mmCIF file of C-alpha atoms in Angstrom:
data_model
loop_
_atom_site.group_PDB
_atom_site.id
_atom_site.type_symbol
_atom_site.label_atom_id
_atom_site.label_comp_id
_atom_site.label_asym_id
_atom_site.label_seq_id
_atom_site.Cartn_x
_atom_site.Cartn_y
_atom_site.Cartn_z
ATOM 1 C CA UNK A 10 -4.027 30.939 7.966
ATOM 2 C CA UNK A 11 -5.679 28.359 10.230
ATOM 3 C CA UNK A 12 -5.746 24.648 9.550
ATOM 4 C CA UNK A 13 -8.309 22.616 7.604
ATOM 5 C CA UNK A 14 -11.873 23.412 8.644
ATOM 6 C CA UNK A 15 -14.100 20.861 10.335
ATOM 7 C CA UNK A 16 -17.449 22.536 10.962
ATOM 8 C CA UNK A 17 -20.766 20.695 10.946
ATOM 9 C CA UNK A 18 -22.181 20.473 7.436
ATOM 10 C CA UNK A 19 -25.978 20.696 7.253
ATOM 11 C CA UNK A 20 -27.929 19.913 4.086
ATOM 12 C CA UNK A 21 -29.717 23.262 4.500
ATOM 13 C CA UNK A 22 -26.427 25.055 3.854
ATOM 14 C CA UNK A 23 -27.104 24.352 0.176
ATOM 15 C CA UNK A 24 -30.601 25.879 0.212
ATOM 16 C CA UNK A 25 -29.254 29.302 -0.732
ATOM 17 C CA UNK A 26 -25.860 30.905 -1.308
ATOM 18 C CA UNK A 27 -25.502 34.662 -0.969
ATOM 19 C CA UNK A 28 -22.322 36.618 -1.722
ATOM 20 C CA UNK A 29 -21.948 39.913 0.149
ATOM 21 C CA UNK A 30 -19.493 42.802 -0.091
ATOM 22 C CA UNK A 31 -20.842 45.209 2.547
ATOM 23 C CA UNK A 32 -22.054 44.979 6.098
ATOM 24 C CA UNK A 33 -25.541 46.049 5.047
ATOM 25 C CA UNK A 34 -25.672 43.157 2.581
ATOM 26 C CA UNK A 35 -24.470 40.795 5.321
ATOM 27 C CA UNK A 36 -27.270 41.879 7.663
ATOM 28 C CA UNK A 37 -29.844 41.448 4.903
ATOM 29 C CA UNK A 38 -28.517 37.964 4.096
ATOM 30 C CA UNK A 39 -28.699 36.900 7.744
ATOM 31 C CA UNK A 40 -32.318 38.074 7.946
ATOM 32 C CA UNK A 41 -33.218 36.226 4.739
ATOM 33 C CA UNK A 42 -31.639 32.915 5.731
ATOM 34 C CA UNK A 43 -32.961 33.081 9.286
ATOM 35 C CA UNK A 44 -36.519 32.559 8.039
ATOM 36 C CA UNK A 45 -35.859 31.025 4.631
ATOM 37 C CA UNK A 46 -34.547 27.590 5.496
ATOM 38 C CA UNK A 47 -30.925 28.488 6.161
ATOM 39 C CA UNK A 48 -28.030 28.626 3.733
ATOM 40 C CA UNK A 49 -24.514 29.926 3.149
ATOM 41 C CA UNK A 50 -23.165 33.471 3.190
ATOM 42 C CA UNK A 51 -19.923 34.123 1.305
ATOM 43 C CA UNK A 52 -17.967 37.180 2.474
ATOM 44 C CA UNK A 53 -15.959 38.875 -0.259
ATOM 45 C CA UNK A 54 -12.451 39.577 1.035
ATOM 46 C CA UNK A 55 -12.296 42.673 -1.166
ATOM 47 C CA UNK A 56 -15.318 44.092 0.643
ATOM 48 C CA UNK A 57 -16.100 44.793 4.263
ATOM 49 C CA UNK A 58 -14.884 45.041 6.910
ATOM 50 C CA UNK A 59 -17.796 43.114 8.393
ATOM 51 C CA UNK A 60 -19.541 42.870 11.734
ATOM 52 C CA UNK A 61 -21.440 39.639 12.336
ATOM 53 C CA UNK A 62 -24.249 40.361 14.768
ATOM 54 C CA UNK A 63 -27.724 39.138 15.516
ATOM 55 C CA UNK A 64 -30.209 38.280 18.218
ATOM 56 C CA UNK A 65 -32.375 35.183 17.965
ATOM 57 C CA UNK A 66 -31.075 34.202 14.529
ATOM 58 C CA UNK A 67 -30.666 30.639 13.270
ATOM 59 C CA UNK A 68 -32.065 27.342 14.496
ATOM 60 C CA UNK A 69 -31.981 23.643 13.624
ATOM 61 C CA UNK A 70 -34.283 24.241 10.646
ATOM 62 C CA UNK A 71 -32.430 27.360 9.512
ATOM 63 C CA UNK A 72 -28.697 26.710 10.010
ATOM 64 C CA UNK A 73 -26.367 29.379 8.645
ATOM 65 C CA UNK A 74 -22.797 28.998 7.392
ATOM 66 C CA UNK A 75 -20.628 32.127 7.049
ATOM 67 C CA UNK A 76 -17.340 31.710 5.197
ATOM 68 C CA UNK A 77 -14.925 33.335 2.768
ATOM 69 C CA UNK A 78 -15.801 33.719 -0.891
ATOM 70 C CA UNK A 79 -12.120 32.991 -1.564
ATOM 71 C CA UNK A 80 -10.162 31.149 1.181
ATOM 72 C CA UNK A 81 -6.976 32.713 -0.241
ATOM 73 C CA UNK A 82 -8.378 36.191 0.475
ATOM 74 C CA UNK A 83 -9.774 36.123 3.989
ATOM 75 C CA UNK A 84 -12.516 38.667 4.737
ATOM 76 C CA UNK A 85 -11.904 40.907 7.750
ATOM 77 C CA UNK A 86 -14.517 40.607 10.495
ATOM 78 C CA UNK A 87 -14.162 43.348 13.089
ATOM 79 C CA UNK A 88 -16.530 41.774 15.608
ATOM 80 C CA UNK A 89 -18.870 38.858 16.240
ATOM 81 C CA UNK A 90 -21.815 39.471 18.586
ATOM 82 C CA UNK A 91 -24.443 36.731 18.827
ATOM 83 C CA UNK A 92 -27.249 36.789 21.388
ATOM 84 C CA UNK A 93 -29.677 33.854 21.709
ATOM 85 C CA UNK A 94 -28.473 32.564 18.363
ATOM 86 C CA UNK A 95 -28.329 28.952 17.209
ATOM 87 C CA UNK A 96 -26.763 26.717 14.547
ATOM 88 C CA UNK A 97 -24.342 29.236 13.096
ATOM 89 C CA UNK A 98 -20.915 28.207 11.791
ATOM 90 C CA UNK A 99 -18.136 30.653 10.910
ATOM 91 C CA UNK A 100 -14.986 29.643 9.057
ATOM 92 C CA UNK A 101 -12.198 31.096 6.865
ATOM 93 C CA UNK A 102 -12.528 34.524 8.484
ATOM 94 C CA UNK A 103 -9.908 36.982 9.695
ATOM 95 C CA UNK A 104 -11.231 38.281 13.002
ATOM 96 C CA UNK A 105 -9.467 41.566 13.768
ATOM 97 C CA UNK A 106 -10.876 44.688 15.379
ATOM 98 C CA UNK A 107 -7.742 46.801 14.961
ATOM 99 C CA UNK A 108 -9.034 48.563 11.868
ATOM 100 C CA UNK A 109 -11.992 49.965 13.799
ATOM 101 C CA UNK A 110 -9.731 52.367 15.711
ATOM 102 C CA UNK A 111 -8.392 51.474 19.127
ATOM 103 C CA UNK A 112 -9.601 47.935 19.890
ATOM 104 C CA UNK A 113 -11.453 47.590 23.166
ATOM 105 C CA UNK A 114 -13.481 44.848 24.751
ATOM 106 C CA UNK A 115 -13.897 41.432 23.130
ATOM 107 C CA UNK A 116 -13.725 40.710 19.426
ATOM 108 C CA UNK A 117 -16.186 37.835 19.960
ATOM 109 C CA UNK A 118 -19.255 37.932 22.241
ATOM 110 C CA UNK A 119 -21.649 34.963 22.448
ATOM 111 C CA UNK A 120 -24.446 34.868 25.010
ATOM 112 C CA UNK A 121 -27.415 32.549 25.545
ATOM 113 C CA UNK A 122 -26.668 30.675 22.340
ATOM 114 C CA UNK A 123 -26.249 27.069 21.227
ATOM 115 C CA UNK A 124 -24.583 25.125 18.415
ATOM 116 C CA UNK A 125 -22.190 27.930 17.486
ATOM 117 C CA UNK A 126 -18.991 26.962 15.656
ATOM 118 C CA UNK A 127 -15.848 29.028 15.122
ATOM 119 C CA UNK A 128 -13.593 26.748 13.133
ATOM 120 C CA UNK A 129 -10.558 27.346 10.929
ATOM 121 C CA UNK A 130 -10.260 31.101 11.357
ATOM 122 C CA UNK A 131 -7.381 33.518 11.836
ATOM 123 C CA UNK A 132 -7.813 35.814 14.843
ATOM 124 C CA UNK A 133 -5.367 38.637 15.529
ATOM 125 C CA UNK A 134 -5.039 41.817 17.569
ATOM 126 C CA UNK A 135 -2.370 44.437 18.281
ATOM 127 C CA UNK A 136 -0.525 43.248 21.418
ATOM 128 C CA UNK A 137 3.184 43.568 20.784
ATOM 129 C CA UNK A 138 4.945 42.636 24.019
ATOM 130 C CA UNK A 139 5.087 42.184 27.777
ATOM 131 C CA UNK A 140 2.443 44.290 29.562
ATOM 132 C CA UNK A 141 3.654 46.304 32.534
ATOM 133 C CA UNK A 142 2.602 49.433 34.364
ATOM 134 C CA UNK A 143 6.051 50.766 33.547
ATOM 135 C CA UNK A 144 6.247 49.475 29.986
ATOM 136 C CA UNK A 145 5.449 50.760 26.524
ATOM 137 C CA UNK A 146 3.860 47.675 24.968
ATOM 138 C CA UNK A 147 0.498 47.961 23.281
ATOM 139 C CA UNK A 148 -2.397 46.196 24.983
ATOM 140 C CA UNK A 149 -4.359 43.955 22.655
ATOM 141 C CA UNK A 150 -8.107 43.496 22.492
ATOM 142 C CA UNK A 151 -9.663 40.542 24.339
ATOM 143 C CA UNK A 152 -10.463 37.564 22.150
ATOM 144 C CA UNK A 153 -13.764 36.002 23.234
ATOM 145 C CA UNK A 154 -16.361 36.010 26.001
ATOM 146 C CA UNK A 155 -18.860 33.143 25.783
ATOM 147 C CA UNK A 156 -21.564 32.993 28.446
ATOM 148 C CA UNK A 157 -24.701 31.061 29.333
ATOM 149 C CA UNK A 158 -24.468 28.944 26.205
ATOM 150 C CA UNK A 159 -24.202 25.314 25.137
ATOM 151 C CA UNK A 160 -22.589 23.216 22.416
ATOM 152 C CA UNK A 161 -19.913 25.680 21.390
ATOM 153 C CA UNK A 162 -17.069 24.621 19.086
ATOM 154 C CA UNK A 163 -13.900 26.723 19.003
ATOM 155 C CA UNK A 164 -11.317 24.787 17.041
ATOM 156 C CA UNK A 165 -8.546 24.848 14.435
ATOM 157 C CA UNK A 166 -8.076 28.600 14.813
ATOM 158 C CA UNK A 167 -4.850 30.599 14.745
ATOM 159 C CA UNK A 168 -4.939 33.177 17.566
ATOM 160 C CA UNK A 169 -2.266 35.842 18.054
ATOM 161 C CA UNK A 170 -1.500 39.087 19.879
ATOM 162 C CA UNK A 171 -4.500 39.466 22.192
ATOM 163 C CA UNK A 172 -4.568 40.653 25.769
ATOM 164 C CA UNK A 173 -7.022 38.101 27.178
ATOM 165 C CA UNK A 174 -7.695 34.860 25.338
ATOM 166 C CA UNK A 175 -11.015 32.997 25.501
ATOM 167 C CA UNK A 176 -13.372 33.167 28.501
ATOM 168 C CA UNK A 177 -16.102 30.547 28.934
ATOM 169 C CA UNK A 178 -18.612 31.328 31.725
ATOM 170 C CA UNK A 179 -21.379 28.853 32.584
ATOM 171 C CA UNK A 180 -21.210 26.915 29.331
ATOM 172 C CA UNK A 181 -22.527 23.347 29.013
ATOM 173 C CA UNK A 182 -20.837 21.467 26.218
ATOM 174 C CA UNK A 183 -17.889 23.099 24.533
ATOM 175 C CA UNK A 184 -14.946 21.923 22.475
ATOM 176 C CA UNK A 185 -11.788 24.045 22.501
ATOM 177 C CA UNK A 186 -9.340 22.051 20.418
ATOM 178 C CA UNK A 187 -6.525 22.177 17.859
ATOM 179 C CA UNK A 188 -6.025 25.911 18.257
ATOM 180 C CA UNK A 189 -2.648 27.620 18.098
ATOM 181 C CA UNK A 190 -2.394 30.557 20.485
ATOM 182 C CA UNK A 191 0.635 32.850 20.677
ATOM 183 C CA UNK A 192 1.480 36.344 21.940
ATOM 184 C CA UNK A 193 -1.148 36.579 24.712
ATOM 185 C CA UNK A 194 -0.677 39.089 27.537
ATOM 186 C CA UNK A 195 -3.123 37.685 30.132
ATOM 187 C CA UNK A 196 -4.674 34.174 30.387
ATOM 188 C CA UNK A 197 -5.044 31.865 27.407
ATOM 189 C CA UNK A 198 -8.268 30.059 28.351
ATOM 190 C CA UNK A 199 -10.214 30.595 31.564
ATOM 191 C CA UNK A 200 -13.644 30.778 33.113
ATOM 192 C CA UNK A 201 -16.197 29.302 35.512
ATOM 193 C CA UNK A 202 -19.003 26.767 35.355
ATOM 194 C CA UNK A 203 -17.583 24.427 32.707
ATOM 195 C CA UNK A 204 -19.693 21.332 32.036
ATOM 196 C CA UNK A 205 -19.011 18.605 29.461
ATOM 197 C CA UNK A 206 -15.974 20.432 28.138
ATOM 198 C CA UNK A 207 -13.106 19.132 26.006
ATOM 199 C CA UNK A 208 -9.844 21.086 25.794
ATOM 200 C CA UNK A 209 -7.469 19.074 23.654
ATOM 201 C CA UNK A 210 -4.496 19.309 21.272
ATOM 202 C CA UNK A 211 -4.023 23.057 21.612
ATOM 203 C CA UNK A 212 -0.603 24.652 21.216
ATOM 204 C CA UNK A 213 -0.312 27.642 23.556
ATOM 205 C CA UNK A 214 3.196 29.018 23.407
ATOM 206 C CA UNK A 215 5.390 32.087 23.780
ATOM 207 C CA UNK A 216 2.838 34.286 25.523
ATOM 208 C CA UNK A 217 3.949 37.886 26.145
ATOM 209 C CA UNK A 218 2.699 37.875 29.743
ATOM 210 C CA UNK A 219 2.398 40.750 32.180
ATOM 211 C CA UNK A 220 3.277 41.817 35.682
ATOM 212 C CA UNK A 221 1.309 39.805 38.245
ATOM 213 C CA UNK A 222 -0.179 43.022 39.616
ATOM 214 C CA UNK A 223 -2.046 43.263 36.311
ATOM 215 C CA UNK A 224 -2.917 39.579 35.902
ATOM 216 C CA UNK A 225 -2.057 36.260 37.550
ATOM 217 C CA UNK A 226 -0.909 34.471 34.422
ATOM 218 C CA UNK A 227 -2.361 31.057 33.480
ATOM 219 C CA UNK A 228 -2.420 29.089 30.264
ATOM 220 C CA UNK A 229 -5.671 27.368 31.397
ATOM 221 C CA UNK A 230 -7.597 28.351 34.528
ATOM 222 C CA UNK A 231 -10.959 27.312 36.004
ATOM 223 C CA UNK A 232 -12.300 29.154 39.039
ATOM 224 C CA UNK A 233 -15.680 29.458 40.770
ATOM 225 C CA UNK A 234 -16.552 33.073 41.537
ATOM 226 C CA UNK A 235 -20.227 33.779 40.690
ATOM 227 C CA UNK A 236 -20.625 30.462 38.851
ATOM 228 C CA UNK A 237 -24.169 29.226 38.272
ATOM 229 C CA UNK A 238 -23.051 25.774 37.068
ATOM 230 C CA UNK A 239 -20.850 23.276 38.892
ATOM 231 C CA UNK A 240 -17.745 22.520 36.838
ATOM 232 C CA UNK A 241 -17.998 18.852 35.834
ATOM 233 C CA UNK A 242 -16.949 16.335 33.194
ATOM 234 C CA UNK A 243 -13.951 18.288 31.911
ATOM 235 C CA UNK A 244 -11.195 16.677 29.828
ATOM 236 C CA UNK A 245 -7.896 18.507 29.289
ATOM 237 C CA UNK A 246 -5.556 16.429 27.139
ATOM 238 C CA UNK A 247 -2.834 16.535 24.520
ATOM 239 C CA UNK A 248 -2.069 20.227 24.968
ATOM 240 C CA UNK A 249 1.324 21.907 24.659
ATOM 241 C CA UNK A 250 1.614 24.770 27.167
ATOM 242 C CA UNK A 251 5.036 26.270 26.577
ATOM 243 C CA UNK A 252 6.424 29.496 28.012
ATOM 244 C CA UNK A 253 9.558 29.071 25.930
ATOM 245 C CA UNK A 254 11.895 31.982 26.625
ATOM 246 C CA UNK A 255 8.986 34.329 27.316
ATOM 247 C CA UNK A 256 7.151 35.204 30.551
ATOM 248 C CA UNK A 257 6.443 32.287 32.900
ATOM 249 C CA UNK A 258 2.846 31.068 33.187
ATOM 250 C CA UNK A 259 0.953 28.685 35.429
ATOM 251 C CA UNK A 260 -0.003 25.672 33.356
ATOM 252 C CA UNK A 261 -3.389 24.169 34.298
ATOM 253 C CA UNK A 262 -4.861 25.757 37.430
ATOM 254 C CA UNK A 263 -8.256 24.512 38.611
ATOM 255 C CA UNK A 264 -9.332 25.789 42.029
ATOM 256 C CA UNK A 265 -12.408 27.000 43.888
ATOM 257 C CA UNK A 266 -12.435 30.314 45.725
ATOM 258 C CA UNK A 267 -15.929 29.646 47.106
ATOM 259 C CA UNK A 268 -15.902 25.979 48.186
ATOM 260 C CA UNK A 269 -18.327 25.380 51.049
ATOM 261 C CA UNK A 270 -20.538 28.355 50.244
ATOM 262 C CA UNK A 271 -24.169 27.825 49.355
ATOM 263 C CA UNK A 272 -25.167 27.397 45.738
ATOM 264 C CA UNK A 273 -23.419 25.768 42.777
ATOM 265 C CA UNK A 274 -20.197 27.753 43.142
ATOM 266 C CA UNK A 275 -19.660 26.272 46.617
ATOM 267 C CA UNK A 276 -19.775 22.620 45.595
ATOM 268 C CA UNK A 277 -17.051 20.156 44.639
ATOM 269 C CA UNK A 278 -16.094 20.097 40.990
ATOM 270 C CA UNK A 279 -16.790 16.685 39.442
ATOM 271 C CA UNK A 280 -14.910 14.316 37.128
ATOM 272 C CA UNK A 281 -11.914 16.206 35.796
ATOM 273 C CA UNK A 282 -9.374 14.334 33.643
ATOM 274 C CA UNK A 283 -5.986 15.851 32.807
ATOM 275 C CA UNK A 284 -3.667 13.678 30.735
ATOM 276 C CA UNK A 285 -0.993 13.670 28.005
ATOM 277 C CA UNK A 286 -0.210 17.368 28.411
ATOM 278 C CA UNK A 287 3.206 19.012 28.179
ATOM 279 C CA UNK A 288 3.675 21.964 30.538
ATOM 280 C CA UNK A 289 6.974 23.815 30.049
ATOM 281 C CA UNK A 290 7.234 26.891 32.253
ATOM 282 C CA UNK A 291 9.067 28.744 35.004
ATOM 283 C CA UNK A 292 6.254 29.043 37.571
ATOM 284 C CA UNK A 293 5.516 26.654 40.413
ATOM 285 C CA UNK A 294 1.949 25.661 39.586
ATOM 286 C CA UNK A 295 2.395 23.392 36.579
ATOM 287 C CA UNK A 296 -0.819 21.425 37.176
ATOM 288 C CA UNK A 297 -2.986 22.194 40.220
ATOM 289 C CA UNK A 298 -6.448 20.758 40.910
ATOM 290 C CA UNK A 299 -8.485 21.695 43.972
ATOM 291 C CA UNK A 300 -11.914 20.938 45.476
ATOM 292 C CA UNK A 301 -12.714 18.159 43.039
ATOM 293 C CA UNK A 302 -14.298 14.710 43.278
ATOM 294 C CA UNK A 303 -13.278 12.251 40.593
ATOM 295 C CA UNK A 304 -10.001 13.842 39.483
ATOM 296 C CA UNK A 305 -7.560 11.883 37.316
ATOM 297 C CA UNK A 306 -4.139 13.330 36.451
ATOM 298 C CA UNK A 307 -1.851 11.063 34.453
ATOM 299 C CA UNK A 308 0.781 10.852 31.687
ATOM 300 C CA UNK A 309 1.641 14.553 31.919
ATOM 301 C CA UNK A 310 5.131 16.045 31.613
ATOM 302 C CA UNK A 311 5.709 19.168 33.717
ATOM 303 C CA UNK A 312 9.129 20.622 32.958
ATOM 304 C CA UNK A 313 11.151 23.706 33.841
ATOM 305 C CA UNK A 314 11.649 26.301 31.119
ATOM 306 C CA UNK A 315 15.090 27.565 32.123
ATOM 307 C CA UNK A 316 14.793 31.016 30.503
ATOM 308 C CA UNK A 317 11.221 31.772 31.613
ATOM 309 C CA UNK A 318 10.612 34.119 34.581
ATOM 310 C CA UNK A 319 7.733 36.014 36.216
ATOM 311 C CA UNK A 320 7.582 39.478 37.746
ATOM 312 C CA UNK A 321 5.231 40.512 40.557
ATOM 313 C CA UNK A 322 5.221 44.245 39.832
ATOM 314 C CA UNK A 323 6.951 46.707 37.523
ATOM 315 C CA UNK A 324 9.845 47.285 39.949
ATOM 316 C CA UNK A 325 10.070 43.707 41.253
ATOM 317 C CA UNK A 326 12.924 41.354 40.532
ATOM 318 C CA UNK A 327 12.266 38.482 38.137
ATOM 319 C CA UNK A 328 11.675 35.110 39.813
ATOM 320 C CA UNK A 329 11.446 31.504 38.722
ATOM 321 C CA UNK A 330 10.058 28.290 40.208
ATOM 322 C CA UNK A 331 10.302 24.631 39.242
ATOM 323 C CA UNK A 332 6.766 23.623 38.216
ATOM 324 C CA UNK A 333 4.954 20.918 40.183
ATOM 325 C CA UNK A 334 1.767 18.830 40.174
ATOM 326 C CA UNK A 335 -0.486 19.326 43.169
ATOM 327 C CA UNK A 336 -4.004 18.563 44.381
ATOM 328 C CA UNK A 337 -5.764 20.190 47.326
ATOM 329 C CA UNK A 338 -9.079 19.243 48.939
ATOM 330 C CA UNK A 339 -9.377 16.478 46.343
ATOM 331 C CA UNK A 340 -9.561 13.300 48.425
ATOM 332 C CA UNK A 341 -10.027 10.666 45.720
ATOM 333 C CA UNK A 342 -7.524 12.000 43.184
ATOM 334 C CA UNK A 343 -5.714 9.482 40.993
ATOM 335 C CA UNK A 344 -2.303 10.878 40.104
ATOM 336 C CA UNK A 345 0.023 8.547 38.239
ATOM 337 C CA UNK A 346 2.621 8.162 35.452
ATOM 338 C CA UNK A 347 3.479 11.868 35.458
ATOM 339 C CA UNK A 348 6.888 13.541 35.170
ATOM 340 C CA UNK A 349 7.633 16.555 37.390
ATOM 341 C CA UNK A 350 10.121 17.806 39.962
ATOM 342 C CA UNK A 351 7.542 17.644 42.767
ATOM 343 C CA UNK A 352 4.153 15.915 43.099
ATOM 344 C CA UNK A 353 1.878 16.247 46.140
ATOM 345 C CA UNK A 354 -1.699 15.082 46.433
ATOM 346 C CA UNK A 355 -4.277 15.606 49.141
ATOM 347 C CA UNK A 356 -4.826 11.880 49.803
ATOM 348 C CA UNK A 357 -1.170 11.074 50.476
ATOM 349 C CA UNK A 358 2.198 10.635 48.792
ATOM 350 C CA UNK A 359 1.911 8.818 45.461
ATOM 351 C CA UNK A 360 5.375 9.698 44.187
ATOM 352 C CA UNK A 361 6.114 5.984 43.671
ATOM 353 C CA UNK A 362 3.567 6.011 40.832
ATOM 354 C CA UNK A 363 5.183 8.994 39.159
ATOM 355 C CA UNK A 364 8.614 10.064 37.969
ATOM 356 C CA UNK A 365 10.396 12.785 39.891
ATOM 357 C CA UNK A 366 13.250 14.595 38.154
ATOM 358 C CA UNK A 367 15.741 17.215 39.273
ATOM 359 C CA UNK A 368 16.538 20.318 37.292
#
């Protein structure tokens, strides 16, 4: 089970408490609390499975808390789909679509919403190994797709055995912190158009990985394709990104594919801080930042995982690279007090401010 929950507690959560055992009862409770001053819904773990869905539900005057009736008996939630929703917190749930047949798509979809909290949940799928065109491993569902939203909290969750992890697209204000993520086949956390984002104290480790013809593997990746917001004010700190003896992953990879084009996606990223992270992998790009103004990269340890390798395609040989720290098209980058085998920055050699080690 996930760690201690830390969702926002509103006084209106005490206005009404409704226990439900079926999905029909859950839908009725959501409709009641949406216009009745908010409240708390308790999901009976002996009932369900449940699907949390709604459009336009919840607001600051009608906040809704959804949690387990008994935290020792987590209720199964097959999917979460919120459109234009607000002030909804979900905790003590077991998110798992595998019982609905063959899982497909995302277990969690949030669009056009604000003040949504997923805190202290267990989230699992059916991935069971390295994904290859020539392999026999089962592909997991995708965890979450969050788009066009603001003030999203995704924290203190245990996440295991998904294909894709969490995708944030054009989100202003999100906190992705204190999550443990293991057994992922594609990327852990990625997306475009991140503003006022905090990614801190996550433990991403022992991902299954895949051939690079299926996915270019990253623990954390920010890119720019079709972004409507300029990525800005992003803090990535205190994370453990550890390939272990599993497939090698890029650590933190922040680049623009559209720099110089018209519109938000063609502009410099702004004010990115990356510090106090441990990257332990067997791919070259340990920490890479590109096309950014106001980048600070410091106090990170980027180390080689000796038994971690990557494979381009199903018949390719396995390869390994010593991970480095690098900036490109980032003229004012401050890069200091890091440990890595190689450090290059676009405004010159600052290796004297860092610690270079040989593997």
